[in-house]
Coordinates of C-alpha atoms (C1' of nucleotides) in Angstrom, one line a residue:
Chain A
M1426 CA -22.4 76.5 -8.4
M1427 CA -19.1 78.3 -8.3
L1428 CA -16.1 78.1 -6.0
M1429 CA -15.5 81.2 -4.0
T1430 CA -12.1 82.7 -4.4
K1431 CA -10.1 84.7 -1.9
D1432 CA -11.8 87.7 -3.3
S1433 CA -15.3 86.5 -2.6
P1434 CA -17.8 88.9 -1.0
L1435 CA -17.8 86.9 2.2
T1436 CA -14.0 87.1 2.4
R1437 CA -14.0 90.8 1.9
K1438 CA -16.8 91.3 4.4
L1439 CA -15.0 89.4 7.2
S1440 CA -11.6 90.8 6.5
A1441 CA -12.9 94.2 7.4
F1442 CA -13.1 93.0 11.0
V1443 CA -10.3 90.5 11.6
T1444 CA -7.1 89.8 9.9
L1445 CA -7.6 86.3 8.5
S1446 CA -4.9 83.6 8.5
D1447 CA -4.2 81.4 5.5
V1448 CA -6.2 78.6 7.2
D1449 CA -9.1 81.0 7.6
L1450 CA -8.9 81.9 3.9
E1451 CA -8.7 78.3 2.9
T1452 CA -11.7 77.5 5.0
L1453 CA -13.5 80.3 3.4
A1454 CA -12.4 79.2 -0.1
R1455 CA -14.0 75.8 0.5
F1456 CA -17.4 77.4 0.9
H1457 CA -19.6 76.7 -2.1
G1458 CA -21.6 79.8 -2.8
R1459 CA -24.4 79.2 -5.1
R1460 CA -25.1 82.3 -7.1
R1461 CA -28.7 83.4 -7.1
T1462 CA -30.7 86.1 -8.8
F1463 CA -33.9 87.7 -7.5
L1464 CA -36.3 90.2 -9.1
P1465 CA -37.8 93.3 -7.5
G1466 CA -40.5 92.3 -5.0
D1467 CA -39.2 88.7 -4.6
E1468 CA -39.0 87.4 -1.1
L1469 CA -35.5 86.1 -0.3
I1470 CA -36.5 85.0 3.1
H1471 CA -40.0 84.7 4.6
E1472 CA -40.7 85.2 8.3
G1473 CA -41.4 81.8 9.8
Q1474 CA -39.6 79.9 7.1
P1475 CA -37.6 77.0 8.5
N1476 CA -34.0 76.4 7.7
A1477 CA -33.4 79.5 5.6
S1478 CA -29.9 80.1 4.3
A1479 CA -28.0 83.3 4.5
L1480 CA -26.9 85.4 1.6
I1481 CA -24.2 87.9 0.7
L1482 CA -25.5 90.7 -1.5
A1483 CA -23.4 91.2 -4.6
E1484 CA -25.6 93.6 -6.4
G1485 CA -28.9 95.4 -5.8
W1486 CA -30.9 96.5 -2.7
A1487 CA -32.9 94.5 -0.3
L1488 CA -35.0 95.3 2.7
S1489 CA -35.7 93.3 5.9
Y1490 CA -39.0 93.9 7.6
K1491 CA -41.7 92.6 9.9
M1492 CA -45.4 92.6 9.3
L1493 CA -47.9 93.4 12.0
P1494 CA -51.3 91.6 12.3
D1495 CA -53.1 94.7 11.1
G1496 CA -51.1 94.7 7.8
E1497 CA -48.7 97.5 8.8
R1498 CA -45.0 96.9 7.9
Q1499 CA -41.9 98.0 9.7
I1500 CA -38.7 98.0 7.7
V1501 CA -35.9 97.1 10.0
D1502 CA -33.0 97.8 7.6
F1503 CA -31.9 98.1 4.1
Q1504 CA -29.2 95.9 2.6
I1505 CA -26.8 97.1 0.0
P1506 CA -24.0 95.3 -1.8
D1507 CA -21.5 93.4 0.4
D1508 CA -24.0 93.2 3.2
F1509 CA -24.5 89.9 5.0
L1510 CA -28.2 89.0 5.2
G1511 CA -30.3 86.5 7.0
L1512 CA -27.6 85.5 9.5
R1513 CA -30.2 85.3 12.3
S1514 CA -32.4 83.1 10.1
I1515 CA -29.8 80.3 10.1
L1516 CA -29.1 80.6 13.8
F1517 CA -32.7 80.3 14.8
R1518 CA -34.9 77.4 13.7
T1519 CA -37.1 79.6 11.8
A1520 CA -36.6 83.0 10.2
D1521 CA -37.7 85.8 12.5
H1522 CA -38.2 88.4 9.8
S1523 CA -38.7 88.6 6.0
I1524 CA -36.4 90.0 3.4
E1525 CA -37.5 91.3 0.1
A1526 CA -35.7 92.5 -3.0
A1527 CA -36.1 96.2 -3.7
T1528 CA -34.3 95.9 -7.1
R1529 CA -32.9 93.1 -9.2
I1530 CA -30.5 91.3 -6.9
E1531 CA -27.4 89.1 -7.4
A1532 CA -26.4 87.2 -4.2
S1533 CA -24.4 84.2 -3.2
E1534 CA -25.7 81.8 -0.8
V1535 CA -23.9 80.8 2.5
L1536 CA -25.0 77.5 4.0
A1537 CA -25.6 77.1 7.7
S1538 CA -23.3 74.1 7.7
D1539 CA -20.5 76.2 6.2
I1540 CA -20.8 78.8 9.0
F1541 CA -20.8 76.2 11.8
D1542 CA -18.0 74.3 10.1
A1543 CA -15.9 77.5 9.9
F1544 CA -16.4 78.0 13.6
A1545 CA -14.9 74.6 14.4
H1546 CA -11.9 75.0 12.1
A1547 CA -11.2 78.7 12.1
P1548 CA -11.9 80.5 15.3
R1549 CA -11.0 83.8 13.9
L1550 CA -13.8 83.5 11.5
A1551 CA -16.1 83.0 14.3
T1552 CA -15.0 86.2 15.8
A1553 CA -15.3 88.0 12.5
V1554 CA -18.9 86.7 12.1
L1555 CA -19.8 87.7 15.6
W1556 CA -18.4 91.1 14.8
A1557 CA -20.3 91.5 11.6
A1558 CA -23.5 90.6 13.5
S1559 CA -22.7 93.1 16.2
R1560 CA -22.3 95.8 13.7
D1561 CA -25.6 95.0 12.3
E1562 CA -27.2 95.1 15.7
E1563 CA -25.6 98.5 16.3
M1564 CA -27.3 99.8 13.1
V1565 CA -30.6 98.5 14.3
V1566 CA -30.0 100.3 17.6
E1567 CA -29.3 103.6 15.8
H1568 CA -32.4 103.1 13.8
L1569 CA -34.4 102.6 17.1
V1570 CA -33.0 105.8 18.5
N1571 CA -33.9 107.5 15.2
I1572 CA -37.5 106.5 15.3
G1573 CA -38.0 106.8 19.0
R1574 CA -36.6 110.3 19.6
R1575 CA -36.4 112.2 16.4
T1576 CA -38.9 114.2 14.4
A1577 CA -39.9 113.2 10.9
A1578 CA -37.4 115.6 9.1
E1579 CA -34.6 114.5 11.4
R1580 CA -35.4 110.8 10.8
M1581 CA -35.3 111.3 7.1
A1582 CA -32.1 113.2 7.2
H1583 CA -30.5 110.6 9.4
L1584 CA -31.6 107.7 7.2
L1585 CA -30.3 109.3 4.0
L1586 CA -27.0 110.2 5.6
E1587 CA -26.6 106.6 6.9
L1588 CA -27.3 105.1 3.5
G1589 CA -24.9 107.6 1.9
A1590 CA -22.2 106.7 4.4
R1591 CA -22.7 103.0 3.9
L1592 CA -22.8 103.2 0.1
M1593 CA -19.6 105.3 0.1
L1594 CA -17.8 102.4 2.0
V1595 CA -18.6 100.1 -0.9
G1596 CA -17.9 102.6 -3.6
L1597 CA -21.5 103.2 -4.6
G1598 CA -21.8 106.9 -3.7
D1599 CA -19.8 109.9 -2.8
K1600 CA -20.1 113.1 -0.8
T1601 CA -22.5 114.5 -3.4
G1602 CA -25.1 111.8 -3.2
F1603 CA -26.1 108.3 -4.4
A1604 CA -28.5 106.4 -6.6
C1605 CA -31.5 105.4 -4.5
P1606 CA -34.0 102.8 -5.7
L1607 CA -36.4 103.2 -2.7
T1608 CA -39.9 104.5 -3.1
Q1609 CA -41.5 106.9 -0.6
Y1610 CA -43.4 103.9 0.7
H1611 CA -40.2 102.2 1.6
L1612 CA -39.0 105.3 3.4
A1613 CA -42.3 105.6 5.3
D1614 CA -42.2 102.0 6.4
A1615 CA -38.6 102.4 7.6
L1616 CA -39.2 105.6 9.4
G1617 CA -42.5 104.8 11.1
L1618 CA -44.2 107.5 9.1
S1619 CA -47.0 107.6 6.6
A1620 CA -46.2 107.9 2.9
V1621 CA -48.1 111.2 2.8
H1622 CA -46.0 112.7 5.5
V1623 CA -42.8 111.5 3.9
N1624 CA -43.9 113.4 0.8
S1625 CA -44.3 116.5 2.8
V1626 CA -41.0 116.2 4.6
L1627 CA -38.9 115.7 1.4
P1628 CA -39.8 119.0 -0.3
H1629 CA -39.3 120.7 3.1
L1630 CA -35.7 119.4 3.2
R1631 CA -35.1 120.3 -0.4
D1632 CA -36.5 123.9 0.1
R1633 CA -34.2 124.3 3.0
G1634 CA -31.3 123.4 0.7
L1635 CA -30.3 120.3 2.6
V1636 CA -31.1 117.2 0.4
T1637 CA -32.9 116.4 -2.8
L1638 CA -34.4 113.1 -3.6
Q1639 CA -35.9 112.8 -7.1
K1640 CA -35.9 110.3 -9.9
G1641 CA -34.0 107.7 -7.8
Q1642 CA -31.1 110.1 -7.0
V1643 CA -30.3 111.5 -3.6
T1644 CA -28.3 114.7 -3.7
F1645 CA -26.7 116.1 -0.6
D1646 CA -27.0 119.9 -1.1
D1647 CA -25.5 120.8 2.2
M1648 CA -24.2 117.8 4.1
D1649 CA -22.9 119.8 7.1
R1650 CA -26.2 121.3 7.9
L1651 CA -28.0 118.0 7.2
R1652 CA -25.7 116.3 9.7
E1653 CA -26.4 118.9 12.2
L1654 CA -30.2 118.6 11.7
A1655 CA -30.0 114.8 12.0
G1656 CA -27.6 114.7 14.9
F1657 CA -25.7 112.2 12.7
N1658 CA -22.5 110.7 14.0
T1659 CA -20.6 108.2 11.9
A1660 CA -18.9 106.5 14.8
Y1661 CA -21.3 103.6 14.7
L1662 CA -20.4 102.8 11.1
D1663 CA -16.7 103.2 11.4
Q1664 CA -14.9 100.0 10.6
D1665 CA -11.5 101.3 11.6
G1666 CA -9.7 98.3 10.2
P1667 CA -9.3 94.9 11.8
L1668 CA -9.1 94.8 15.6
L1669 CA -7.6 91.4 16.0
R1670 CA -4.3 91.0 14.2
Chain B
M697 CA -12.2 87.4 42.7
M698 CA -14.0 84.1 42.6
L699 CA -13.7 81.1 40.3
M700 CA -16.8 80.4 38.3
T701 CA -18.3 77.0 38.7
K702 CA -20.3 74.9 36.2
D703 CA -23.3 76.7 37.6
S704 CA -22.1 80.2 36.9
P705 CA -24.5 82.6 35.3
L706 CA -22.5 82.6 32.1
T707 CA -22.6 78.8 31.9
R708 CA -26.4 78.8 32.4
K709 CA -26.8 81.5 29.8
L710 CA -24.9 79.8 27.1
S711 CA -26.2 76.3 27.8
A712 CA -29.6 77.6 26.8
F713 CA -28.3 77.8 23.2
V714 CA -25.9 75.0 22.7
T715 CA -25.1 71.8 24.5
L716 CA -21.7 72.4 25.9
S717 CA -19.0 69.7 26.0
D718 CA -16.7 69.1 28.9
V719 CA -14.0 71.0 27.3
D720 CA -16.4 73.9 26.8
L721 CA -17.4 73.7 30.5
E722 CA -13.8 73.6 31.6
T723 CA -12.9 76.6 29.5
L724 CA -15.8 78.4 31.0
A725 CA -14.7 77.4 34.5
R726 CA -11.3 78.9 34.0
F727 CA -12.9 82.3 33.5
H728 CA -12.3 84.6 36.5
G729 CA -15.4 86.4 37.1
R730 CA -14.9 89.3 39.4
R731 CA -18.0 90.1 41.3
R732 CA -19.1 93.7 41.2
T733 CA -21.9 95.7 42.9
F734 CA -23.5 98.9 41.6
L735 CA -26.1 101.3 43.1
P736 CA -29.1 102.7 41.4
G737 CA -28.1 105.4 38.9
D738 CA -24.5 104.1 38.6
E739 CA -23.2 103.9 35.1
L740 CA -21.9 100.4 34.3
I741 CA -20.7 101.4 30.9
H742 CA -20.4 104.8 29.4
E743 CA -20.9 105.5 25.7
G744 CA -17.5 106.2 24.2
Q745 CA -15.6 104.4 27.0
P746 CA -12.7 102.4 25.6
N747 CA -12.0 98.8 26.5
A748 CA -15.1 98.3 28.5
S749 CA -15.7 94.8 29.9
A750 CA -18.9 92.8 29.6
L751 CA -21.0 91.7 32.6
I752 CA -23.5 89.0 33.4
L753 CA -26.3 90.3 35.6
A754 CA -26.8 88.2 38.7
E755 CA -29.3 90.5 40.5
G756 CA -31.1 93.7 39.8
W757 CA -32.2 95.6 36.7
A758 CA -30.2 97.7 34.3
L759 CA -31.0 99.7 31.2
S760 CA -29.0 100.4 28.1
Y761 CA -29.6 103.6 26.3
K762 CA -28.2 106.3 24.0
M763 CA -28.4 110.1 24.5
L764 CA -29.1 112.5 21.8
P765 CA -27.4 115.9 21.4
D766 CA -30.5 117.7 22.6
G767 CA -30.5 115.7 25.9
E768 CA -33.2 113.3 24.9
R769 CA -32.7 109.7 25.9
Q770 CA -33.7 106.5 24.1
I771 CA -33.6 103.4 26.2
V772 CA -32.7 100.5 23.9
D773 CA -33.4 97.6 26.2
F774 CA -33.7 96.6 29.9
Q775 CA -31.5 94.0 31.4
I776 CA -32.7 91.5 34.0
P777 CA -30.9 88.8 35.9
D778 CA -29.0 86.3 33.7
D779 CA -28.7 88.8 30.9
F780 CA -25.4 89.3 29.1
L781 CA -24.6 93.0 28.9
G782 CA -22.1 95.0 27.1
L783 CA -21.0 92.3 24.7
R784 CA -20.8 94.9 21.9
S785 CA -18.7 97.1 24.0
I786 CA -15.9 94.5 24.1
L787 CA -16.1 93.8 20.4
F788 CA -15.8 97.5 19.4
R789 CA -12.9 99.6 20.4
T790 CA -15.2 101.9 22.3
A791 CA -18.7 101.3 23.8
D792 CA -21.4 102.4 21.5
H793 CA -24.0 102.9 24.2
S794 CA -24.3 103.5 27.9
I795 CA -25.7 101.1 30.6
E796 CA -27.0 102.3 33.9
A797 CA -28.2 100.5 37.0
A798 CA -31.9 100.9 37.6
T799 CA -31.7 99.2 41.0
R800 CA -28.9 97.8 43.1
I801 CA -27.0 95.4 41.0
E802 CA -24.8 92.4 41.5
A803 CA -22.9 91.3 38.4
S804 CA -19.9 89.2 37.4
E805 CA -17.4 90.6 35.0
V806 CA -16.4 88.8 31.8
L807 CA -13.1 89.9 30.3
A808 CA -12.7 90.4 26.6
S809 CA -9.7 88.1 26.7
D810 CA -11.8 85.4 28.2
I811 CA -14.3 85.6 25.4
F812 CA -11.7 85.6 22.6
D813 CA -9.8 82.8 24.3
A814 CA -12.9 80.7 24.5
F815 CA -13.4 81.1 20.8
A816 CA -10.0 79.7 20.1
H817 CA -10.3 76.7 22.3
A818 CA -14.0 75.9 22.4
P819 CA -15.8 76.6 19.1
R820 CA -19.1 75.7 20.4
L821 CA -18.8 78.5 22.9
A822 CA -18.3 80.8 20.0
T823 CA -21.5 79.6 18.4
A824 CA -23.3 80.0 21.8
V825 CA -22.1 83.6 22.2
L826 CA -23.1 84.4 18.6
W827 CA -26.5 83.0 19.4
A828 CA -26.9 85.0 22.5
A829 CA -26.0 88.1 20.6
S830 CA -28.5 87.3 17.9
R831 CA -31.3 86.8 20.4
D832 CA -30.4 90.3 21.8
E833 CA -30.6 91.7 18.3
E834 CA -33.9 90.1 17.7
M835 CA -35.3 91.8 20.8
V836 CA -34.0 95.2 19.6
V837 CA -35.8 94.5 16.3
E838 CA -39.0 93.7 18.0
H839 CA -38.6 97.0 20.0
L840 CA -38.1 98.8 16.8
V841 CA -41.3 97.4 15.3
N842 CA -43.0 98.3 18.6
I843 CA -42.0 102.0 18.4
G844 CA -42.3 102.3 14.7
R845 CA -45.8 100.9 14.1
R846 CA -47.8 100.7 17.3
T847 CA -49.9 103.3 19.3
A848 CA -48.9 104.3 22.8
A849 CA -51.2 101.8 24.5
E850 CA -50.1 99.0 22.3
R851 CA -46.4 99.8 22.9
M852 CA -46.9 99.8 26.6
A853 CA -48.8 96.5 26.5
H854 CA -46.1 95.0 24.4
L855 CA -43.3 96.1 26.6
L856 CA -44.9 94.9 29.8
L857 CA -45.7 91.5 28.2
E858 CA -42.2 91.1 27.0
L859 CA -40.7 92.0 30.4
G860 CA -43.2 89.6 32.0
A861 CA -42.2 86.8 29.6
R862 CA -38.5 87.3 30.1
L863 CA -38.8 87.5 33.9
M864 CA -40.8 84.3 33.8
L865 CA -37.9 82.5 32.1
V866 CA -35.7 83.3 35.0
G867 CA -38.2 82.7 37.7
L868 CA -38.9 86.3 38.6
G869 CA -42.5 86.5 37.6
D870 CA -45.5 84.4 36.7
K871 CA -48.7 84.7 34.7
T872 CA -50.2 87.1 37.2
G873 CA -47.4 89.7 37.0
F874 CA -44.0 90.7 38.3
A875 CA -42.2 93.2 40.5
C876 CA -41.1 96.2 38.3
P877 CA -38.6 98.8 39.6
L878 CA -39.0 101.1 36.5
T879 CA -40.3 104.6 36.8
Q880 CA -42.7 106.1 34.3
Y881 CA -39.7 108.1 32.9
H882 CA -38.0 104.8 32.1
L883 CA -41.1 103.6 30.3
A884 CA -41.4 106.8 28.4
D885 CA -37.8 106.8 27.3
A886 CA -38.0 103.2 26.2
L887 CA -41.3 103.7 24.3
G888 CA -40.5 107.0 22.6
L889 CA -43.2 108.7 24.5
S890 CA -43.4 111.6 27.0
A891 CA -43.7 110.8 30.7
V892 CA -47.0 112.6 30.8
H893 CA -48.5 110.5 28.0
V894 CA -47.3 107.3 29.7
N895 CA -49.2 108.4 32.7
S896 CA -52.3 108.8 30.7
V897 CA -52.0 105.5 29.0
L898 CA -51.5 103.4 32.2
P899 CA -54.8 104.3 33.8
H900 CA -56.4 103.7 30.4
L901 CA -55.1 100.1 30.4
R902 CA -56.1 99.6 34.0
D903 CA -59.6 100.9 33.4
R904 CA -60.0 98.5 30.5
G905 CA -59.1 95.7 32.9
L906 CA -55.9 94.7 31.1
V907 CA -52.9 95.5 33.3
T908 CA -52.2 97.4 36.4
L909 CA -48.9 99.1 37.3
Q910 CA -48.6 100.5 40.8
K911 CA -46.2 100.6 43.6
G912 CA -43.6 98.7 41.6
Q913 CA -45.9 95.8 40.8
V914 CA -47.2 94.9 37.4
T915 CA -50.4 92.8 37.5
F916 CA -51.8 91.2 34.4
D917 CA -55.5 91.5 34.8
D918 CA -56.4 89.9 31.5
M919 CA -53.3 88.6 29.7
D920 CA -55.2 87.3 26.7
R921 CA -56.8 90.6 25.8
L922 CA -53.6 92.4 26.5
R923 CA -51.7 90.1 24.1
E924 CA -54.4 90.7 21.5
L925 CA -54.1 94.5 21.9
A926 CA -50.3 94.4 21.7
G927 CA -50.1 91.9 18.8
F928 CA -47.7 90.0 21.1
N929 CA -46.1 86.9 19.9
T930 CA -43.6 85.1 22.1
A931 CA -41.9 83.4 19.2
Y932 CA -39.0 85.8 19.3
L933 CA -38.2 85.0 22.9
D934 CA -38.5 81.2 22.7
Q935 CA -35.4 79.4 23.5
D936 CA -36.6 76.0 22.5
G937 CA -33.6 74.3 24.1
P938 CA -30.2 73.9 22.5
L939 CA -30.1 73.7 18.7
L940 CA -26.7 72.2 18.3
R941 CA -26.2 69.0 20.2
Chain C
dC1057 C1' -54.4 103.3 -24.5
dG1058 C1' -56.1 101.6 -20.2
dA1059 C1' -54.0 100.1 -16.1
dT1060 C1' -51.1 100.4 -12.4
dC1061 C1' -47.8 102.4 -9.5
dA1062 C1' -45.3 106.3 -7.6
dG1063 C1' -45.7 110.8 -6.3
dT1064 C1' -48.6 115.2 -4.9
dT1065 C1' -51.9 117.9 -2.6
dG1066 C1' -55.5 119.5 0.6
dA1067 C1' -58.9 119.3 4.5
dG1068 C1' -60.0 117.7 8.8
dA1069 C1' -59.0 114.7 12.8
dA1070 C1' -56.3 112.5 16.2
dT1071 C1' -52.5 111.1 18.7
dG1072 C1' -49.3 112.5 21.5
dG1073 C1' -46.3 116.7 23.2
dT1074 C1' -45.3 120.8 26.2
dC1075 C1' -45.8 123.5 30.0
dA1076 C1' -47.1 124.2 34.5
dA1077 C1' -48.9 123.1 38.8
dA1078 C1' -50.7 120.0 42.3
dT1079 C1' -50.4 115.8 44.8
dT1080 C1' -48.7 111.5 46.6
dC1081 C1' -45.0 108.7 48.4
dG1082 C1' -40.8 107.0 50.5
dG1083 C1' -37.5 108.1 53.1
dT1084 C1' -34.7 111.0 56.6
dG1085 C1' -33.6 113.7 60.4
dG1086 C1' -35.2 115.8 64.5
Chain D
dC388 C1' -43.7 109.8 65.8
dC389 C1' -43.9 113.8 62.9
dA390 C1' -42.3 117.4 59.8
dC391 C1' -40.0 117.8 55.8
dC392 C1' -37.6 116.9 51.4
dG393 C1' -37.1 115.3 46.8
dA394 C1' -38.6 112.2 43.6
dA395 C1' -42.4 110.1 41.2
dT396 C1' -47.0 110.5 39.8
dT397 C1' -51.1 112.9 38.4
dT398 C1' -54.0 116.4 36.2
dG399 C1' -55.5 120.1 33.0
dA400 C1' -55.1 123.3 29.2
dC401 C1' -53.4 124.2 25.0
dC402 C1' -50.6 123.1 21.0
dA403 C1' -48.1 120.5 17.1
dT404 C1' -46.9 116.9 14.6
dT405 C1' -48.4 113.5 12.0
dC406 C1' -52.3 110.6 10.3
dT407 C1' -56.3 109.4 7.4
dC408 C1' -59.0 109.9 3.6
dA409 C1' -59.6 111.3 -0.8
dA410 C1' -58.7 113.0 -5.0
dC411 C1' -55.6 114.0 -8.8
dT412 C1' -51.3 114.0 -11.7
dG413 C1' -47.7 111.9 -14.2
dA414 C1' -44.9 108.2 -15.6
dT415 C1' -44.3 103.5 -17.2
dC416 C1' -45.6 99.2 -19.3
dG417 C1' -47.8 95.6 -21.7

DNA sequence: CGATCAGTTGAGAATGGTCAAATTCGGTGG
DNA sequence: CCACCGAATTTGACCATTCTCAACTGATCG
């Protein structure tokens, strides 16, 4: 157990959306965030699990997914440091999806009671949380568009660009690329493709001089053309600073 | 302009998630919900539009979608009576998607200021709104899984079952079927298919004795087998009554 | 030094797309 | 009531993207 400070991951996350008052910050500071560690492949949250708690990722990558009866998996989103994860699983009685560690993970727990408590005492926090949730939803929507209406190469380009943009926001990547711990199976399950086809699309993108993915490193060889291919627009990721002052 | 009563659509919507106190109800009652009418094809909200307001659908069907640069459209979700629509467009500076009327629509407007105001004075309302948003997100997630990992026939079966289940909750359908104003183009754009293929999949489902869609009427001929085909699980739609008492 | 996992590659098959044309249906105006 | 218009649906031929299956390579790890 450790006491969160004003610089806790949760505070940083929510400050991006709303300017928090001192009361807000004090309420946040009272949250007790138990620090937890997970290993690659560990399940942080299991679909159907009752009373799951939420987490804020401090280090590592996770993936949220759903399984189908026939054993197929659809990855809904990847989580990177500073991401809020499992919010829906505390709002619903049981978790509606699973979350698994892709790498070793450090995360701090956020109890459901803390969230509800914050709502009662610090309304701006409520707005901020709603905001964070809405931004997550927007990312799922963009993912839906990606899978529904783009070709394999375009989907891949879009996913890599999105991950790059998100990682840049938290200082884990730059215009040239980022370290990527995902396997081609992860990419396939996220993009609604087979692993075999992912493997044929990646060399294709590399040969065209657009992106390279090897040895866990994504390199943007020509981001402009890659964006054009993917129809990538960052608008849905822009944080633009707090809206409520 | 009309004053909302305790039986307003918004009140009914939020009561499903949280037991509202008298203060909550009074706050809601102070909302001024301007009643608006739209005709088929009208845009209720346009992607990029600043300061859009939210709406609660009282009558008719709408569809939220995104356009791609090449003119393709991906429908993200359909909205039916009692659905909250455009919540994200009031939280973000500009709307991140468009919403169009599929039929003639009656809706009451919800101003952004009303929402934020409610958060400050009635914390339970904030929780309820967060809840409603999360349930919407869960539907988008299920849609993503549908498109990412199911065949055309399975997708169609799943979509029709979901619409049926949602319409049943608001008394607009029963186990035998429902009235459906959507065209095959709508279905195609929602399912990530071509209209031609939609047209080949529908007779297939009918011939197998599962569902029939004609003349704007969906008839479930064998819901059990249809559910099995679609891998349809209602869990994500269950409201289960208010969680916070 | 097997064993396992990630990545590659190739052949053949299938699902679903595109293009183009015909047909049905619901109005609408004469 | 009927002719006509546009929209929605239906059909067929052909094509492309992506899948499945299967085998093989290479790295990593106990």
